[in-house]
Amino acid sequence: MEESFHMLLYRAFHAQRNFLRPSLEEIGLGAGQPKLITYLAEHGPCHQQELANYFEVDPATVSRMIDSLKKGGFITQVADESSRRRNRIDLTERGREAASQWKARCRQLEEILLQGFDAEGRQRFAGDLRRVYENLHNWKGRAEHGGF
Amino acid sequence: MEESFHMLLYRAFHAQRNFLRPSLEEIGLGAGQPKLITYLAEHGPCHQQELANYFEVDPATVSRMIDSLKKGGFITQVADESSRRRNRIDLTERGREAASQWKARCRQLEEILLQGFDAEGRQRFAGDLRRVYENLHNWKGRAEHGGF
DNA sequence: GGTTTATTATTGATACGGCAACTATTGCTA
DNA sequence: TAGCAATAGTTGCCGTATCAATAATAAACC
């Protein structure tokens, strides 16, 4: 009765997203953007392709998010020195600030999210989530001709 | 370094979604639709409001998904006898079949997803996911004036 | 009974995300 | 070096999701 892991994951993720939604508007970010500026804040400047690969989203999606972030003054996008077809994406001061604000929200989220977990439980749960991701990710390479 | 639970959940969920994507087209469903027909298959006919509440999505979204599912011949939508403003949503034969196909895909997904988990580990992981959902869900009621 | 309030669903505006097609640049090879 | 393949990014089109406003019906209240 709707106890599939697919559904459990969906519900957990969806609750999280709904929970964070108000913070988005508060900071002035769109739905998919926080992960980009978080990545930039932690890994430094990079190209759009790197973002698309890392988050496994379409390059077109990255392109539009970059557009929007640029309009909002969170990032800069300049042609790379080494290759004119590449764009170097970097945070502005405002972007750095937004990333830090977002990080704070995520920490607050986590406090609520993990109520009732002891330290060991958190560790284990994190490991489980990583394993699930890796199981699917590794399979992906193996699966020729699309899926099953 | 990007080890936040928010990100872990995102990655797991996103990998799952990418994994299932090819099955969607195969069955002829849109991205948000499987959960609706799964619900209908397991709980029987219902009103749109019930779906919106259960999945915590906007009634407008349900309205449009219903539209699309109806066009695809997966469901029927008739005015309820007891109240003319309510619609009674029910599966067609084709819808039942699609729900069953989707369920099979989800089982296959689970086999891959849970590689390396023993029976106890699965149980525990499922419990963790449920707890996370409930933690967020229960908070929601408490939080007046939108979040933080 | 007639006015107000709440419920249920739809529509319009806007934004996100994927796929496919396209442009521009770079790298490779003959 | 000319021509072809690969890479990086953008744009068009479509489906999905939210919020706000609206329409239609039902329930509550005086």
CSV table of C-alpha atoms (C1' of nucleotides) in Angstrom, one decimal:
chain,number,residue,atom,x,y,z
A,1,MET,CA,0.0,0.0,0.0
A,2,GLU,CA,2.1,2.8,-1.4
A,3,GLU,CA,5.1,1.7,0.7
A,4,SER,CA,7.4,1.5,-2.3
A,5,PHE,CA,10.8,3.1,-1.8
A,6,HIS,CA,10.1,5.1,-4.9
A,7,MET,CA,7.2,6.7,-3.1
A,8,LEU,CA,9.0,7.0,0.2
A,9,LEU,CA,11.8,8.9,-1.5
A,10,TYR,CA,9.4,11.0,-3.4
A,11,ARG,CA,7.5,12.0,-0.3
A,12,ALA,CA,10.6,12.8,1.7
A,13,PHE,CA,12.1,14.9,-1.1
A,14,HIS,CA,8.8,16.7,-1.8
A,15,ALA,CA,8.2,17.6,1.8
A,16,GLN,CA,11.7,19.0,1.9
A,17,ARG,CA,11.1,21.0,-1.3
A,18,ASN,CA,7.8,22.4,0.0
A,19,PHE,CA,9.5,23.3,3.2
A,20,LEU,CA,12.3,25.2,1.6
A,21,ARG,CA,10.1,27.0,-0.9
A,22,PRO,CA,9.5,30.1,1.1
A,23,SER,CA,13.2,30.6,1.6
A,24,LEU,CA,13.7,30.7,-2.1
A,25,GLU,CA,11.6,33.8,-2.6
A,26,GLU,CA,13.1,35.3,0.5
A,27,ILE,CA,16.6,35.1,-0.9
A,28,GLY,CA,15.5,35.8,-4.5
A,29,LEU,CA,16.4,32.5,-6.1
A,30,GLY,CA,14.6,30.2,-8.4
A,31,ALA,CA,13.9,26.6,-7.7
A,32,GLY,CA,16.9,25.0,-9.3
A,33,GLN,CA,19.4,27.7,-8.6
A,34,PRO,CA,20.5,27.2,-5.0
A,35,LYS,CA,22.4,24.1,-5.9
A,36,LEU,CA,24.4,25.9,-8.5
A,37,ILE,CA,25.5,28.8,-6.3
A,38,THR,CA,26.2,26.3,-3.5
A,39,TYR,CA,28.5,24.4,-5.9
A,40,LEU,CA,30.2,27.6,-7.0
A,41,ALA,CA,30.7,28.6,-3.4
A,42,GLU,CA,32.3,25.3,-2.5
A,43,HIS,CA,34.2,24.4,-5.7
A,44,GLY,CA,35.1,27.8,-7.1
A,45,PRO,CA,34.4,29.1,-10.6
A,46,CYS,CA,33.7,26.6,-13.4
A,47,HIS,CA,32.1,26.1,-16.8
A,48,GLN,CA,28.5,25.4,-17.5
A,49,GLN,CA,29.2,21.9,-18.7
A,50,GLU,CA,30.7,21.0,-15.3
A,51,LEU,CA,27.5,22.0,-13.6
A,52,ALA,CA,25.4,20.1,-16.0
A,53,ASN,CA,27.5,17.0,-15.5
A,54,TYR,CA,27.7,17.2,-11.8
A,55,PHE,CA,24.0,17.7,-11.2
A,56,GLU,CA,23.0,15.5,-14.2
A,57,VAL,CA,20.7,18.1,-15.7
A,58,ASP,CA,20.4,19.2,-19.3
A,59,PRO,CA,23.0,21.8,-20.4
A,60,ALA,CA,20.0,23.9,-21.7
A,61,THR,CA,18.6,24.0,-18.2
A,62,VAL,CA,21.9,25.2,-16.9
A,63,SER,CA,22.1,27.8,-19.6
A,64,ARG,CA,18.7,29.3,-18.5
A,65,MET,CA,19.5,29.1,-14.8
A,66,ILE,CA,22.8,30.9,-15.5
A,67,ASP,CA,20.8,33.6,-17.4
A,68,SER,CA,18.5,34.1,-14.6
A,69,LEU,CA,21.2,34.1,-11.9
A,70,LYS,CA,23.1,36.7,-14.0
A,71,LYS,CA,20.1,38.9,-14.2
A,72,GLY,CA,19.7,38.7,-10.5
A,73,GLY,CA,23.3,39.7,-10.0
A,74,PHE,CA,24.4,36.5,-8.3
A,75,ILE,CA,27.0,35.4,-10.8
A,76,THR,CA,29.2,36.6,-13.6
A,77,GLN,CA,29.5,34.9,-16.9
A,78,VAL,CA,32.6,35.7,-18.9
A,79,ALA,CA,34.2,34.0,-21.9
A,80,ASP,CA,37.0,31.8,-20.8
A,81,GLU,CA,40.5,32.9,-21.7
A,82,SER,CA,41.6,29.4,-22.9
A,83,SER,CA,38.6,28.8,-25.1
A,84,ARG,CA,36.1,31.2,-26.5
A,85,ARG,CA,33.3,28.7,-26.5
A,86,ARG,CA,33.5,28.2,-22.8
A,87,ASN,CA,32.0,30.5,-20.2
A,88,ARG,CA,33.6,31.0,-16.9
A,89,ILE,CA,30.9,31.2,-14.2
A,90,ASP,CA,31.8,32.8,-10.9
A,91,LEU,CA,29.9,34.2,-7.9
A,92,THR,CA,29.5,37.8,-7.2
A,93,GLU,CA,29.5,39.2,-3.7
A,94,ARG,CA,25.8,39.0,-3.7
A,95,GLY,CA,26.0,35.5,-4.9
A,96,ARG,CA,28.3,34.5,-2.1
A,97,GLU,CA,26.0,36.0,0.3
A,98,ALA,CA,23.0,34.2,-1.1
A,99,ALA,CA,24.9,30.9,-1.0
A,100,SER,CA,25.7,31.5,2.6
A,101,GLN,CA,22.0,32.3,3.4
A,102,TRP,CA,20.9,29.2,1.6
A,103,LYS,CA,23.4,27.1,3.5
A,104,ALA,CA,22.0,28.4,6.8
A,105,ARG,CA,18.5,27.5,5.7
A,106,CYS,CA,19.7,24.0,4.9
A,107,ARG,CA,21.2,23.6,8.3
A,108,GLN,CA,17.9,24.7,9.9
A,109,LEU,CA,16.1,22.2,7.6
A,110,GLU,CA,18.4,19.5,8.7
A,111,GLU,CA,17.7,20.1,12.4
A,112,ILE,CA,14.0,19.5,11.8
A,113,LEU,CA,14.5,16.8,9.3
A,114,LEU,CA,16.6,14.7,11.6
A,115,GLN,CA,14.6,14.9,14.8
A,116,GLY,CA,14.7,11.6,16.5
A,117,PHE,CA,17.9,10.5,14.8
A,118,ASP,CA,20.9,9.9,17.1
A,119,ALA,CA,24.4,10.5,15.8
A,120,GLU,CA,24.8,7.0,14.6
A,121,GLY,CA,21.4,7.0,13.0
A,122,ARG,CA,22.3,10.1,11.0
A,123,GLN,CA,25.5,8.6,9.8
A,124,ARG,CA,23.8,5.4,8.8
A,125,PHE,CA,21.0,7.3,7.0
A,126,ALA,CA,23.5,9.4,5.1
A,127,GLY,CA,25.3,6.3,4.0
A,128,ASP,CA,22.1,4.7,2.9
A,129,LEU,CA,21.2,7.7,0.8
A,130,ARG,CA,24.6,7.7,-0.8
A,131,ARG,CA,24.4,4.0,-1.5
A,132,VAL,CA,21.0,4.4,-3.2
A,133,TYR,CA,22.4,7.1,-5.4
A,134,GLU,CA,25.4,5.1,-6.3
A,135,ASN,CA,23.4,2.0,-7.1
A,136,LEU,CA,21.3,3.9,-9.6
A,137,HIS,CA,24.2,5.9,-10.9
A,138,ASN,CA,26.4,2.8,-11.5
A,139,TRP,CA,23.6,1.0,-13.2
A,140,LYS,CA,23.1,3.9,-15.6
A,141,GLY,CA,26.4,3.1,-17.3
A,142,ARG,CA,25.6,-0.5,-17.7
A,143,ALA,CA,22.2,0.0,-19.2
A,144,GLU,CA,22.4,0.1,-23.0
A,145,HIS,CA,19.5,0.9,-25.1
A,146,GLY,CA,17.6,2.8,-22.5
A,147,GLY,CA,16.5,1.2,-19.3
A,148,PHE,CA,15.2,-2.3,-18.9
B,1,MET,CA,31.4,19.6,1.2
B,2,GLU,CA,28.0,19.1,-0.2
B,3,GLU,CA,27.2,16.4,2.3
B,4,SER,CA,24.1,18.1,3.5
B,5,PHE,CA,21.1,15.8,3.8
B,6,HIS,CA,19.2,18.2,1.6
B,7,MET,CA,21.7,17.4,-1.2
B,8,LEU,CA,21.8,13.7,-0.4
B,9,LEU,CA,18.1,13.4,-0.7
B,10,TYR,CA,18.1,15.5,-3.8
B,11,ARG,CA,20.7,13.3,-5.5
B,12,ALA,CA,18.9,10.1,-4.6
B,13,PHE,CA,15.6,11.3,-5.7
B,14,HIS,CA,17.0,12.8,-8.9
B,15,ALA,CA,18.8,9.7,-9.8
B,16,GLN,CA,15.6,7.7,-9.4
B,17,ARG,CA,13.7,10.1,-11.5
B,18,ASN,CA,16.3,10.0,-14.3
B,19,PHE,CA,16.2,6.3,-14.1
B,20,LEU,CA,12.5,6.0,-14.5
B,21,ARG,CA,12.2,8.6,-17.2
B,22,PRO,CA,12.4,6.2,-20.1
B,23,SER,CA,9.6,4.1,-18.7
B,24,LEU,CA,7.3,7.1,-18.7
B,25,GLU,CA,7.4,7.5,-22.4
B,26,GLU,CA,7.1,3.8,-22.9
B,27,ILE,CA,3.9,3.7,-21.0
B,28,GLY,CA,2.6,7.0,-22.3
B,29,LEU,CA,2.5,8.9,-19.1
B,30,GLY,CA,3.7,12.3,-18.1
B,31,ALA,CA,6.1,13.0,-15.3
B,32,GLY,CA,3.6,13.6,-12.5
B,33,GLN,CA,0.9,11.2,-13.6
B,34,PRO,CA,2.1,7.8,-12.4
B,35,LYS,CA,1.5,8.6,-8.8
B,36,LEU,CA,-2.1,9.6,-9.5
B,37,ILE,CA,-3.0,6.4,-11.3
B,38,THR,CA,-1.1,4.4,-8.7
B,39,TYR,CA,-3.2,6.0,-6.0
B,40,LEU,CA,-6.4,5.3,-7.9
B,41,ALA,CA,-5.4,1.7,-8.5
B,42,GLU,CA,-4.8,1.2,-4.7
B,43,HIS,CA,-7.5,3.4,-3.2
B,44,GLY,CA,-10.2,3.3,-5.7
B,45,PRO,CA,-12.0,6.3,-7.3
B,46,CYS,CA,-11.8,9.6,-5.6
B,47,HIS,CA,-12.1,13.4,-6.0
B,48,GLN,CA,-9.4,15.7,-7.2
B,49,GLN,CA,-9.1,17.4,-3.9
B,50,GLU,CA,-8.2,14.1,-2.3
B,51,LEU,CA,-5.4,13.7,-4.7
B,52,ALA,CA,-4.1,17.2,-4.2
B,53,ASN,CA,-4.2,16.8,-0.4
B,54,TYR,CA,-2.6,13.4,-0.4
B,55,PHE,CA,0.3,14.4,-2.7
B,56,GLU,CA,0.5,18.0,-1.4
B,57,VAL,CA,0.4,19.5,-4.8
B,58,ASP,CA,-1.7,22.4,-6.1
B,59,PRO,CA,-5.3,21.6,-7.1
B,60,ALA,CA,-4.6,23.4,-10.3
B,61,THR,CA,-1.8,20.9,-11.1
B,62,VAL,CA,-4.2,18.0,-10.4
B,63,SER,CA,-6.7,19.6,-12.7
B,64,ARG,CA,-4.3,19.7,-15.6
B,65,MET,CA,-2.9,16.2,-15.0
B,66,ILE,CA,-6.5,14.9,-14.9
B,67,ASP,CA,-7.1,16.6,-18.2
B,68,SER,CA,-4.1,15.0,-19.7
B,69,LEU,CA,-4.8,11.6,-18.3
B,70,LYS,CA,-8.3,11.9,-19.6
B,71,LYS,CA,-7.1,12.7,-23.1
B,72,GLY,CA,-4.8,9.7,-22.9
B,73,GLY,CA,-7.7,7.5,-22.0
B,74,PHE,CA,-6.3,6.4,-18.7
B,75,ILE,CA,-9.1,7.8,-16.5
B,76,THR,CA,-12.7,9.0,-16.5
B,77,GLN,CA,-13.9,12.1,-14.9
B,78,VAL,CA,-17.6,12.4,-14.2
B,79,ALA,CA,-19.6,14.7,-12.0
B,80,ASP,CA,-20.3,13.2,-8.6
B,81,GLU,CA,-23.8,12.2,-7.8
B,82,SER,CA,-23.7,13.6,-4.3
B,83,SER,CA,-22.2,17.0,-5.3
B,84,ARG,CA,-22.2,18.6,-8.6
B,85,ARG,CA,-19.0,20.5,-8.0
B,86,ARG,CA,-17.0,17.4,-7.3
B,87,ASN,CA,-15.6,15.2,-10.0
B,88,ARG,CA,-15.3,11.5,-9.5
B,89,ILE,CA,-12.1,10.2,-11.0
B,90,ASP,CA,-11.8,6.6,-11.9
B,91,LEU,CA,-9.4,4.4,-13.8
B,92,THR,CA,-10.3,3.0,-17.2
B,93,GLU,CA,-9.1,-0.5,-18.2
B,94,ARG,CA,-6.2,1.1,-19.9
B,95,GLY,CA,-5.4,3.1,-16.8
B,96,ARG,CA,-5.4,0.0,-14.7
B,97,GLU,CA,-3.0,-1.6,-17.1
B,98,ALA,CA,-0.7,1.4,-17.1
B,99,ALA,CA,-0.8,1.5,-13.3
B,100,SER,CA,0.2,-2.2,-13.2
B,101,GLN,CA,3.0,-1.6,-15.7
B,102,TRP,CA,4.3,1.3,-13.7
B,103,LYS,CA,4.2,-0.8,-10.5
B,104,ALA,CA,6.3,-3.4,-12.2
B,105,ARG,CA,8.9,-0.7,-13.2
B,106,CYS,CA,9.0,0.5,-9.6
B,107,ARG,CA,9.7,-3.0,-8.4
B,108,GLN,CA,12.5,-3.3,-10.8
B,109,LEU,CA,13.8,0.0,-9.7
B,110,GLU,CA,13.8,-1.1,-6.1
B,111,GLU,CA,15.9,-4.1,-6.8
B,112,ILE,CA,18.6,-1.9,-8.2
B,113,LEU,CA,18.1,0.8,-5.7
B,114,LEU,CA,18.5,-1.5,-2.7
B,115,GLN,CA,21.5,-3.5,-3.8
B,116,GLY,CA,23.6,-4.1,-0.7
B,117,PHE,CA,20.8,-3.7,1.7
B,118,ASP,CA,19.8,-6.7,3.8
B,119,ALA,CA,16.3,-7.2,5.0
B,120,GLU,CA,16.9,-5.3,8.2
B,121,GLY,CA,18.6,-2.5,6.4
B,122,ARG,CA,15.7,-2.0,4.1
B,123,GLN,CA,13.3,-1.9,7.0
B,124,ARG,CA,15.4,0.6,8.8
B,125,PHE,CA,15.9,2.8,5.7
B,126,ALA,CA,12.2,2.8,5.0
B,127,GLY,CA,11.6,3.8,8.6
B,128,ASP,CA,14.1,6.6,8.3
B,129,LEU,CA,12.5,8.0,5.2
B,130,ARG,CA,9.1,7.9,6.8
B,131,ARG,CA,10.4,9.7,9.8
B,132,VAL,CA,12.0,12.4,7.7
B,133,TYR,CA,8.7,13.0,5.9
B,134,GLU,CA,6.8,13.1,9.2
B,135,ASN,CA,9.2,15.5,10.8
B,136,LEU,CA,8.8,18.0,8.0
B,137,HIS,CA,5.1,17.4,7.7
B,138,ASN,CA,4.4,17.9,11.4
B,139,TRP,CA,6.5,21.0,11.5
B,140,LYS,CA,4.5,22.5,8.7
B,141,GLY,CA,1.4,22.8,10.9
B,142,ARG,CA,3.4,24.5,13.6
B,143,ALA,CA,5.0,27.1,11.4
B,144,GLU,CA,2.9,30.2,11.2
B,145,HIS,CA,3.7,33.0,8.9
B,146,GLY,CA,5.7,30.9,6.5
B,147,GLY,CA,8.8,29.1,7.5
B,148,PHE,CA,11.5,30.8,9.3
C,1,DG,C1',-35.7,32.1,2.1
C,2,DG,C1',-31.9,35.0,1.0
C,3,DT,C1',-27.3,36.6,1.9
C,4,DT,C1',-22.8,35.2,3.3
C,5,DT,C1',-19.1,31.9,3.6
C,6,DA,C1',-16.6,27.7,2.3
C,7,DT,C1',-15.6,24.1,-0.9
C,8,DT,C1',-14.3,22.3,-5.6
C,9,DA,C1',-12.5,22.8,-9.8
C,10,DT,C1',-10.7,25.5,-13.7
C,11,DT,C1',-8.1,29.2,-16.2
C,12,DG,C1',-4.3,32.6,-16.9
C,13,DA,C1',0.3,34.1,-16.0
C,14,DT,C1',4.8,32.8,-15.0
C,15,DA,C1',8.8,29.7,-14.2
C,16,DC,C1',11.4,25.2,-14.4
C,17,DG,C1',13.1,21.1,-16.8
C,18,DG,C1',13.9,18.0,-20.8
C,19,DC,C1',14.6,17.0,-25.7
C,20,DA,C1',15.9,18.3,-30.2
C,21,DA,C1',17.8,21.5,-33.4
C,22,DC,C1',21.1,25.0,-34.2
C,23,DT,C1',25.4,28.1,-33.9
C,24,DA,C1',30.0,28.8,-32.8
C,25,DT,C1',34.3,27.3,-31.7
C,26,DT,C1',38.0,23.9,-31.2
C,27,DG,C1',40.5,19.6,-32.3
C,28,DC,C1',41.7,15.9,-35.4
C,29,DT,C1',43.1,13.9,-39.6
C,30,DA,C1',44.3,13.3,-44.2
D,1,DT,C1',45.5,23.5,-44.5
D,2,DA,C1',41.0,21.9,-45.8
D,3,DG,C1',37.4,19.3,-44.2
D,4,DC,C1',35.2,16.7,-40.7
D,5,DA,C1',34.1,15.4,-36.0
D,6,DA,C1',33.6,16.8,-31.2
D,7,DT,C1',32.5,20.2,-27.7
D,8,DA,C1',30.1,24.3,-25.4
D,9,DG,C1',26.4,26.9,-25.2
D,10,DT,C1',21.8,28.8,-26.8
D,11,DT,C1',17.0,28.8,-28.5
D,12,DG,C1',12.3,26.7,-29.6
D,13,DC,C1',8.8,23.7,-28.2
D,14,DC,C1',6.4,21.1,-25.0
D,15,DG,C1',4.9,19.2,-20.4
D,16,DT,C1',4.8,20.3,-15.5
D,17,DA,C1',4.3,23.1,-11.2
D,18,DT,C1',3.1,27.2,-8.6
D,19,DC,C1',0.2,31.2,-7.4
D,20,DA,C1',-3.7,34.3,-8.1
D,21,DA,C1',-8.1,35.0,-9.7
D,22,DT,C1',-12.5,33.2,-11.1
D,23,DA,C1',-16.9,30.3,-11.6
D,24,DA,C1',-20.0,27.3,-9.8
D,25,DT,C1',-22.0,24.8,-6.3
D,26,DA,C1',-23.0,23.7,-1.4
D,27,DA,C1',-23.4,24.8,3.5
D,28,DA,C1',-24.3,27.9,7.2
D,29,DC,C1',-26.5,31.6,9.3
D,30,DC,C1',-29.7,35.3,10.4
